[in-house]
XYZ file of C-alpha atoms in Angstrom:
247
model
C 3.723 -4.515 25.884
C 5.433 -4.776 23.014
C 3.987 -8.017 21.790
C -0.016 -7.609 23.075
C -1.004 -9.547 19.528
C 0.190 -12.590 21.240
C -1.807 -12.372 24.781
C -5.230 -11.527 23.100
C -5.342 -8.233 25.255
C -5.928 -4.426 23.806
C -3.299 -2.626 22.668
C -1.277 -1.342 24.812
C -0.103 2.171 25.394
C 3.464 1.518 24.222
C 2.173 -0.229 21.037
C -0.428 3.336 20.551
C 2.696 5.501 20.908
C 4.374 3.347 18.608
C 1.314 3.973 15.834
C 1.534 7.604 16.189
C 5.281 7.829 15.922
C 4.756 5.618 12.577
C 2.390 8.131 11.325
C 4.251 11.193 12.560
C 7.345 9.858 10.719
C 5.553 9.364 7.362
C 4.238 12.629 7.571
C 7.542 14.019 8.379
C 9.303 12.093 5.490
C 6.276 13.503 2.889
C 6.938 17.022 4.058
C 10.326 16.833 3.805
C 10.098 16.054 0.008
C 8.439 19.709 -0.661
C 11.209 22.279 -0.805
C 9.184 25.003 0.116
C 8.946 23.460 3.327
C 12.520 22.007 3.497
C 14.046 25.072 2.383
C 13.319 26.895 5.658
C 13.162 24.023 8.100
C 15.771 21.706 6.922
C 17.433 22.078 10.360
C 14.385 21.342 12.508
C 13.230 18.422 10.044
C 16.884 17.035 10.419
C 16.031 16.739 14.336
C 12.848 15.612 14.289
C 14.151 12.535 12.090
C 16.663 11.852 14.529
C 14.793 11.609 17.209
C 12.325 9.434 15.361
C 15.234 7.198 14.472
C 16.728 6.957 17.645
C 13.187 5.808 19.106
C 12.744 3.391 16.204
C 16.107 2.390 17.246
C 15.106 1.872 21.242
C 12.017 -0.102 20.042
C 14.209 -2.657 17.686
C 16.880 -3.143 20.142
C 13.568 -3.848 22.859
C 11.980 -6.442 20.207
C 15.244 -8.142 19.597
C 15.738 -8.314 23.616
C 12.141 -9.582 24.157
C 12.729 -12.048 20.953
C 13.699 -15.081 22.891
C 10.958 -14.806 25.580
C 8.404 -15.350 22.604
C 6.624 -18.833 22.747
C 8.233 -21.176 20.447
C 11.231 -18.900 19.996
C 14.850 -20.314 20.803
C 16.540 -18.824 23.531
C 19.342 -16.683 24.086
C 21.514 -14.953 21.299
C 19.858 -17.659 18.673
C 16.236 -16.439 19.659
C 17.430 -12.793 18.737
C 18.821 -13.784 15.531
C 15.774 -15.649 14.377
C 13.566 -12.656 14.839
C 16.367 -10.218 12.931
C 16.312 -11.973 9.745
C 12.441 -11.701 10.068
C 10.676 -9.338 7.137
C 9.187 -7.203 9.971
C 12.689 -6.955 11.844
C 14.705 -6.175 8.371
C 12.123 -3.340 7.686
C 12.823 -1.838 11.083
C 16.141 -1.842 10.080
C 15.190 -0.076 6.684
C 13.436 2.619 8.585
C 16.249 3.360 10.405
C 18.921 3.169 7.891
C 18.519 6.445 6.230
C 18.958 8.655 9.189
C 22.246 7.083 9.803
C 23.555 6.901 6.014
C 22.519 10.318 5.985
C 25.251 11.433 8.262
C 27.778 9.813 5.697
C 26.225 11.451 2.799
C 23.381 13.986 3.596
C 23.428 14.586 -0.176
C 21.541 11.391 -0.979
C 18.261 11.872 -2.391
C 17.103 8.592 -2.212
C 17.518 8.854 1.390
C 14.514 10.969 1.715
C 12.016 8.414 -0.598
C 13.729 5.400 1.323
C 11.927 6.948 4.564
C 8.964 6.430 3.413
C 9.266 2.817 4.111
C 8.449 3.283 7.257
C 4.681 3.081 6.213
C 5.745 -0.515 6.395
C 6.051 -0.665 9.937
C 1.917 -0.243 10.148
C 2.174 -3.990 8.849
C 2.395 -4.440 13.097
C -0.724 -3.297 13.703
C -3.334 -5.697 14.773
C -6.168 -3.683 12.872
C -4.372 -3.474 9.295
C -3.596 -7.307 9.641
C -7.294 -7.891 10.482
C -8.134 -5.862 7.485
C -5.925 -7.161 5.049
C -6.962 -10.800 6.534
C -10.821 -9.760 5.202
C -9.312 -8.323 2.025
C -7.246 -11.551 0.925
C -10.399 -13.687 2.218
C -12.678 -11.217 -0.400
C -10.450 -11.847 -3.017
C -9.425 -15.869 -2.568
C -12.913 -16.686 -1.945
C -14.254 -14.709 -5.036
C -11.583 -15.541 -7.403
C -13.288 -16.927 -10.215
C -15.996 -14.289 -10.292
C -12.877 -11.904 -10.566
C -11.182 -13.787 -13.396
C -14.573 -13.770 -14.844
C -14.669 -9.552 -14.553
C -11.055 -9.321 -15.411
C -11.714 -11.136 -19.046
C -14.748 -9.027 -19.524
C -12.621 -5.797 -18.977
C -9.541 -7.216 -21.268
C -12.357 -7.811 -24.040
C -13.908 -4.433 -23.766
C -10.333 -2.576 -23.870
C -9.150 -4.721 -26.946
C -12.311 -4.196 -29.165
C -12.409 -0.517 -28.293
C -8.753 -0.428 -29.290
C -9.567 -1.877 -32.355
C -12.431 0.003 -33.291
C -11.205 3.191 -32.495
C -7.822 2.473 -34.547
C -10.533 1.720 -37.658
C -12.115 5.118 -36.895
C -9.538 7.188 -36.007
C -6.335 6.068 -37.001
C -6.096 8.255 -40.207
C -7.620 11.185 -38.728
C -4.975 11.458 -35.810
C -2.267 9.211 -36.564
C -0.067 10.272 -33.785
C -2.923 9.437 -31.050
C -4.587 6.144 -32.817
C -1.875 5.202 -35.378
C -1.914 1.905 -33.995
C -3.885 -0.415 -31.594
C -0.936 -0.026 -29.169
C -1.315 3.720 -28.949
C -5.032 3.148 -28.798
C -4.497 1.317 -25.645
C -3.912 3.931 -23.713
C -7.220 5.759 -24.486
C -9.268 2.714 -24.186
C -8.043 1.862 -20.916
C -8.491 5.497 -19.410
C -11.889 5.799 -20.684
C -12.924 2.113 -19.796
C -11.932 3.084 -16.049
C -13.579 6.160 -16.366
C -10.787 8.315 -15.382
C -10.807 10.427 -18.605
C -7.882 12.374 -18.626
C -8.777 14.157 -21.493
C -5.372 14.305 -23.308
C -6.479 12.100 -25.970
C -10.007 12.216 -27.928
C -11.784 11.512 -31.067
C -12.402 14.064 -33.434
C -14.801 12.116 -36.327
C -18.858 11.087 -35.606
C -17.761 7.295 -35.617
C -15.122 7.821 -33.129
C -17.207 9.574 -30.733
C -19.724 6.900 -30.776
C -17.206 4.424 -30.413
C -15.830 6.554 -26.976
C -19.693 6.612 -25.892
C -20.236 3.031 -26.012
C -16.928 2.242 -24.690
C -17.578 4.547 -21.365
C -21.182 2.775 -21.207
C -19.359 -0.324 -21.053
C -16.407 0.964 -18.947
C -19.199 1.278 -16.250
C -19.619 -2.267 -15.989
C -16.215 -2.582 -15.718
C -15.729 -0.712 -12.512
C -19.060 -2.022 -10.775
C -18.437 -5.479 -11.534
C -15.247 -6.028 -9.287
C -16.568 -3.782 -7.011
C -19.768 -5.814 -6.179
C -17.952 -8.931 -6.134
C -15.222 -7.744 -3.741
C -18.179 -6.052 -1.361
C -19.724 -9.406 -1.267
C -16.762 -11.190 -0.182
C -16.071 -8.928 2.704
C -19.301 -8.870 3.694
C -18.801 -12.754 3.635
C -15.423 -12.590 5.559
C -16.985 -10.317 8.528
C -19.849 -12.751 8.874
C -17.764 -15.234 9.010
C -15.704 -14.001 11.888
C -18.765 -13.054 13.505
C -20.037 -16.461 13.229
C -16.815 -17.577 14.559
C -16.841 -15.372 17.579
C -20.536 -16.065 18.678
C -19.928 -20.033 18.634
C -16.574 -19.674 20.836
C -18.639 -16.785 23.393
C -21.508 -19.419 23.156
Protein backbone atom coordinates (compact mmCIF):
# COMPACT_ATOMS: atom_id res chain seq x y z
CA UNK A 1 0.00 0.00 0.00
CA UNK A 2 2.95 2.33 0.54
CA UNK A 3 4.95 1.20 -2.47
CA UNK A 4 2.24 1.27 -5.13
CA UNK A 5 4.62 2.90 -7.62
CA UNK A 6 6.47 -0.39 -7.92
CA UNK A 7 3.30 -2.29 -8.84
CA UNK A 8 2.11 0.13 -11.50
CA UNK A 9 -1.32 0.38 -9.90
CA UNK A 10 -3.21 3.56 -9.07
CA UNK A 11 -2.47 5.29 -5.79
CA UNK A 12 -3.85 3.44 -2.79
CA UNK A 13 -5.99 4.99 -0.07
CA UNK A 14 -2.96 5.14 2.23
CA UNK A 15 -0.85 7.03 -0.31
CA UNK A 16 -3.69 9.48 -0.99
CA UNK A 17 -4.15 10.01 2.75
CA UNK A 18 -0.43 10.69 3.17
CA UNK A 19 -0.62 13.18 0.30
CA UNK A 20 -3.45 15.06 2.01
CA UNK A 21 -1.50 14.97 5.28
CA UNK A 22 1.52 16.53 3.57
CA UNK A 23 -0.63 19.35 2.16
CA UNK A 24 -2.24 19.89 5.58
CA UNK A 25 1.15 19.97 7.32
CA UNK A 26 2.48 22.56 4.84
CA UNK A 27 -0.56 24.79 5.36
CA UNK A 28 -0.15 24.38 9.10
CA UNK A 29 3.51 25.40 8.95
CA UNK A 30 2.65 28.45 6.84
CA UNK A 31 -0.14 29.59 9.17
CA UNK A 32 2.13 29.11 12.19
CA UNK A 33 4.40 31.91 10.92
CA UNK A 34 1.54 34.45 11.08
CA UNK A 35 1.47 36.16 14.52
CA UNK A 36 -2.26 36.91 14.24
CA UNK A 37 -2.97 33.19 13.89
CA UNK A 38 -0.19 31.87 16.12
CA UNK A 39 -0.97 34.15 19.07
CA UNK A 40 -4.51 33.04 20.04
CA UNK A 41 -4.20 29.51 18.63
CA UNK A 42 -0.68 28.52 19.68
CA UNK A 43 -1.83 25.55 21.76
CA UNK A 44 -4.06 24.20 18.97
CA UNK A 45 -1.30 24.59 16.39
CA UNK A 46 1.13 22.75 18.66
CA UNK A 47 -1.29 19.85 19.13
CA UNK A 48 -2.01 19.59 15.40
CA UNK A 49 1.70 19.66 14.64
CA UNK A 50 2.27 16.88 17.16
CA UNK A 51 -0.43 14.74 15.53
CA UNK A 52 1.09 15.33 12.09
CA UNK A 53 4.56 14.45 13.36
CA UNK A 54 3.30 11.22 14.94
CA UNK A 55 1.58 10.18 11.70
CA UNK A 56 4.73 10.96 9.73
CA UNK A 57 6.75 8.94 12.24
CA UNK A 58 4.40 5.98 11.76
CA UNK A 59 4.82 6.32 7.99
CA UNK A 60 8.62 6.46 8.35
CA UNK A 61 8.77 3.39 10.56
CA UNK A 62 6.41 1.54 8.21
CA UNK A 63 8.65 2.31 5.25
CA UNK A 64 11.66 1.08 7.22
CA UNK A 65 9.76 -2.12 7.99
CA UNK A 66 8.89 -2.88 4.37
CA UNK A 67 12.20 -1.65 2.91
CA UNK A 68 13.80 -5.15 2.87
CA UNK A 69 10.80 -6.46 0.90
CA UNK A 70 11.37 -4.20 -2.08
CA UNK A 71 12.76 -5.62 -5.32
CA UNK A 72 16.56 -5.78 -5.21
CA UNK A 73 16.78 -4.74 -1.57
CA UNK A 74 18.97 -6.54 0.94
CA UNK A 75 17.19 -8.57 3.57
CA UNK A 76 16.71 -7.71 7.23
CA UNK A 77 18.27 -4.79 9.02
CA UNK A 78 20.72 -4.10 6.18
CA UNK A 79 17.86 -3.43 3.79
CA UNK A 80 16.27 -1.05 6.29
CA UNK A 81 19.58 0.77 6.77
CA UNK A 82 20.02 1.09 3.01
CA UNK A 83 16.62 2.77 2.85
CA UNK A 84 17.37 4.99 5.86
CA UNK A 85 20.25 6.72 4.06
CA UNK A 86 18.26 7.49 0.90
CA UNK A 87 17.42 11.17 0.27
CA UNK A 88 13.66 10.64 0.72
CA UNK A 89 14.13 8.78 4.01
CA UNK A 90 16.39 11.54 5.34
CA UNK A 91 13.79 14.09 4.25
CA UNK A 92 11.17 12.14 6.19
CA UNK A 93 13.31 12.46 9.33
CA UNK A 94 13.84 16.18 8.74
CA UNK A 95 10.06 16.59 8.46
CA UNK A 96 9.63 15.02 11.90
CA UNK A 97 12.65 16.61 13.62
CA UNK A 98 11.23 20.13 14.27
CA UNK A 99 8.44 18.75 16.46
CA UNK A 100 10.84 16.59 18.47
CA UNK A 101 13.35 19.43 18.88
CA UNK A 102 10.51 21.75 19.84
CA UNK A 103 10.07 19.83 23.09
CA UNK A 104 13.74 20.45 23.89
CA UNK A 105 13.87 24.13 22.94
CA UNK A 106 10.46 25.50 21.91
CA UNK A 107 11.84 29.02 21.42
CA UNK A 108 13.91 28.08 18.38
CA UNK A 109 12.45 30.29 15.65
CA UNK A 110 13.97 28.30 12.79
CA UNK A 111 11.96 25.22 13.76
CA UNK A 112 8.86 26.86 12.34
CA UNK A 113 10.63 27.41 9.02
CA UNK A 114 12.18 23.94 8.93
CA UNK A 115 8.66 22.50 9.00
CA UNK A 116 8.25 23.85 5.46
CA UNK A 117 10.79 21.22 4.37
CA UNK A 118 7.81 18.86 4.47
CA UNK A 119 6.89 20.18 1.05
CA UNK A 120 9.71 17.99 -0.26
CA UNK A 121 7.67 14.93 0.69
CA UNK A 122 5.51 15.73 -2.32
CA UNK A 123 8.38 14.18 -4.25
CA UNK A 124 6.86 10.77 -3.47
CA UNK A 125 3.83 11.61 -5.61
CA UNK A 126 3.77 9.78 -8.93
CA UNK A 127 2.14 12.78 -10.59
CA UNK A 128 4.86 15.08 -9.28
CA UNK A 129 7.58 12.71 -10.47
CA UNK A 130 5.90 12.54 -13.87
CA UNK A 131 5.72 16.34 -14.14
CA UNK A 132 9.40 16.66 -13.19
CA UNK A 133 10.26 14.08 -15.82
CA UNK A 134 8.48 16.07 -18.53
CA UNK A 135 10.03 19.32 -17.30
CA UNK A 136 13.54 17.82 -17.36
CA UNK A 137 12.92 16.50 -20.86
CA UNK A 138 11.72 19.92 -22.00
CA UNK A 139 14.89 21.57 -20.63
CA UNK A 140 17.42 18.99 -21.84
CA UNK A 141 15.89 18.52 -25.30
CA UNK A 142 15.85 22.29 -25.91
CA UNK A 143 19.17 23.04 -24.21
CA UNK A 144 20.80 24.68 -27.23
CA UNK A 145 17.78 26.90 -27.95
CA UNK A 146 17.62 27.96 -24.29
CA UNK A 147 21.34 28.79 -24.31
CA UNK A 148 20.79 31.08 -27.31
CA UNK A 149 17.87 32.71 -25.49
CA UNK A 150 20.01 33.19 -22.36
CA UNK A 151 22.75 34.86 -24.38
CA UNK A 152 20.20 37.19 -25.96
CA UNK A 153 18.84 38.09 -22.52
CA UNK A 154 22.32 38.78 -21.15
CA UNK A 155 23.18 41.02 -24.11
CA UNK A 156 19.94 43.01 -23.76
CA UNK A 157 20.53 43.49 -20.03
CA UNK A 158 24.18 44.54 -20.45
CA UNK A 159 23.50 46.98 -23.31
CA UNK A 160 20.51 48.58 -21.61
CA UNK A 161 22.49 48.95 -18.36
CA UNK A 162 25.37 50.62 -20.18
CA UNK A 163 23.07 52.99 -22.09
CA UNK A 164 21.14 53.90 -18.96
CA UNK A 165 24.41 54.64 -17.16
CA UNK A 166 25.42 57.00 -19.97
CA UNK A 167 22.14 58.96 -20.14
CA UNK A 168 21.07 58.89 -16.48
CA UNK A 169 24.30 58.46 -14.52
CA UNK A 170 24.91 62.15 -14.05
CA UNK A 171 21.25 62.92 -13.28
CA UNK A 172 20.53 60.14 -10.77
CA UNK A 173 23.92 59.12 -9.43
CA UNK A 174 22.40 57.18 -6.55
CA UNK A 175 20.33 54.94 -8.81
CA UNK A 176 22.27 54.95 -12.10
CA UNK A 177 25.74 56.11 -11.03
CA UNK A 178 27.40 52.88 -12.21
CA UNK A 179 26.63 50.02 -14.54
CA UNK A 180 26.25 47.54 -11.66
CA UNK A 181 23.59 49.86 -10.17
CA UNK A 182 21.85 49.99 -13.53
CA UNK A 183 21.75 46.19 -13.70
CA UNK A 184 18.99 46.04 -11.08
CA UNK A 185 16.80 48.40 -13.10
CA UNK A 186 17.60 46.54 -16.32
CA UNK A 187 16.74 43.10 -14.95
CA UNK A 188 13.45 44.32 -13.48
CA UNK A 189 12.53 46.08 -16.75
CA UNK A 190 13.58 43.26 -19.07
CA UNK A 191 11.62 40.69 -17.06
CA UNK A 192 8.58 43.05 -17.25
CA UNK A 193 8.24 43.06 -13.44
CA UNK A 194 8.55 46.82 -13.20
CA UNK A 195 8.72 47.56 -9.47
CA UNK A 196 8.90 51.27 -10.18
CA UNK A 197 11.44 51.89 -7.41
CA UNK A 198 13.96 53.16 -9.98
CA UNK A 199 12.90 55.01 -13.15
CA UNK A 200 14.56 57.40 -15.62
CA UNK A 201 13.88 61.16 -15.58
CA UNK A 202 15.45 62.39 -18.82
CA UNK A 203 13.92 62.02 -22.27
CA UNK A 204 16.87 59.93 -23.44
CA UNK A 205 16.54 57.71 -20.41
CA UNK A 206 12.84 57.14 -21.09
CA UNK A 207 13.63 56.21 -24.69
CA UNK A 208 16.20 53.66 -23.48
CA UNK A 209 13.67 52.34 -20.98
CA UNK A 210 11.00 51.99 -23.66
CA UNK A 211 13.34 50.10 -25.99
CA UNK A 212 14.49 47.88 -23.12
CA UNK A 213 10.89 47.04 -22.25
CA UNK A 214 10.10 46.16 -25.87
CA UNK A 215 13.15 43.91 -26.19
CA UNK A 216 12.27 42.46 -22.81
CA UNK A 217 9.07 41.01 -24.25
CA UNK A 218 11.19 38.70 -26.39
CA UNK A 219 13.30 37.79 -23.36
CA UNK A 220 10.17 36.36 -21.72
CA UNK A 221 8.36 35.06 -24.81
CA UNK A 222 11.23 33.12 -26.39
CA UNK A 223 12.11 30.76 -23.49
CA UNK A 224 8.41 30.23 -22.69
CA UNK A 225 7.80 29.12 -26.29
CA UNK A 226 10.87 26.89 -26.26
CA UNK A 227 9.93 25.17 -22.98
CA UNK A 228 6.30 24.79 -24.08
CA UNK A 229 7.49 23.10 -27.25
CA UNK A 230 9.68 20.77 -25.20
CA UNK A 231 6.73 19.87 -22.96
CA UNK A 232 4.58 19.10 -26.00
CA UNK A 233 7.32 16.92 -27.48
CA UNK A 234 7.73 15.02 -24.20
CA UNK A 235 3.99 14.39 -23.83
CA UNK A 236 3.71 13.30 -27.46
CA UNK A 237 6.65 10.92 -27.02
CA UNK A 238 5.06 9.39 -23.91
CA UNK A 239 1.73 8.96 -25.69
CA UNK A 240 3.46 7.28 -28.63
CA UNK A 241 5.27 4.88 -26.27
CA UNK A 242 2.00 3.99 -24.52
CA UNK A 243 0.23 3.41 -27.85
CA UNK A 244 3.03 1.18 -29.08
CA UNK A 245 2.97 -0.89 -25.87
CA UNK A 246 -0.81 -1.27 -25.89
CA UNK A 247 -0.74 -2.16 -29.57
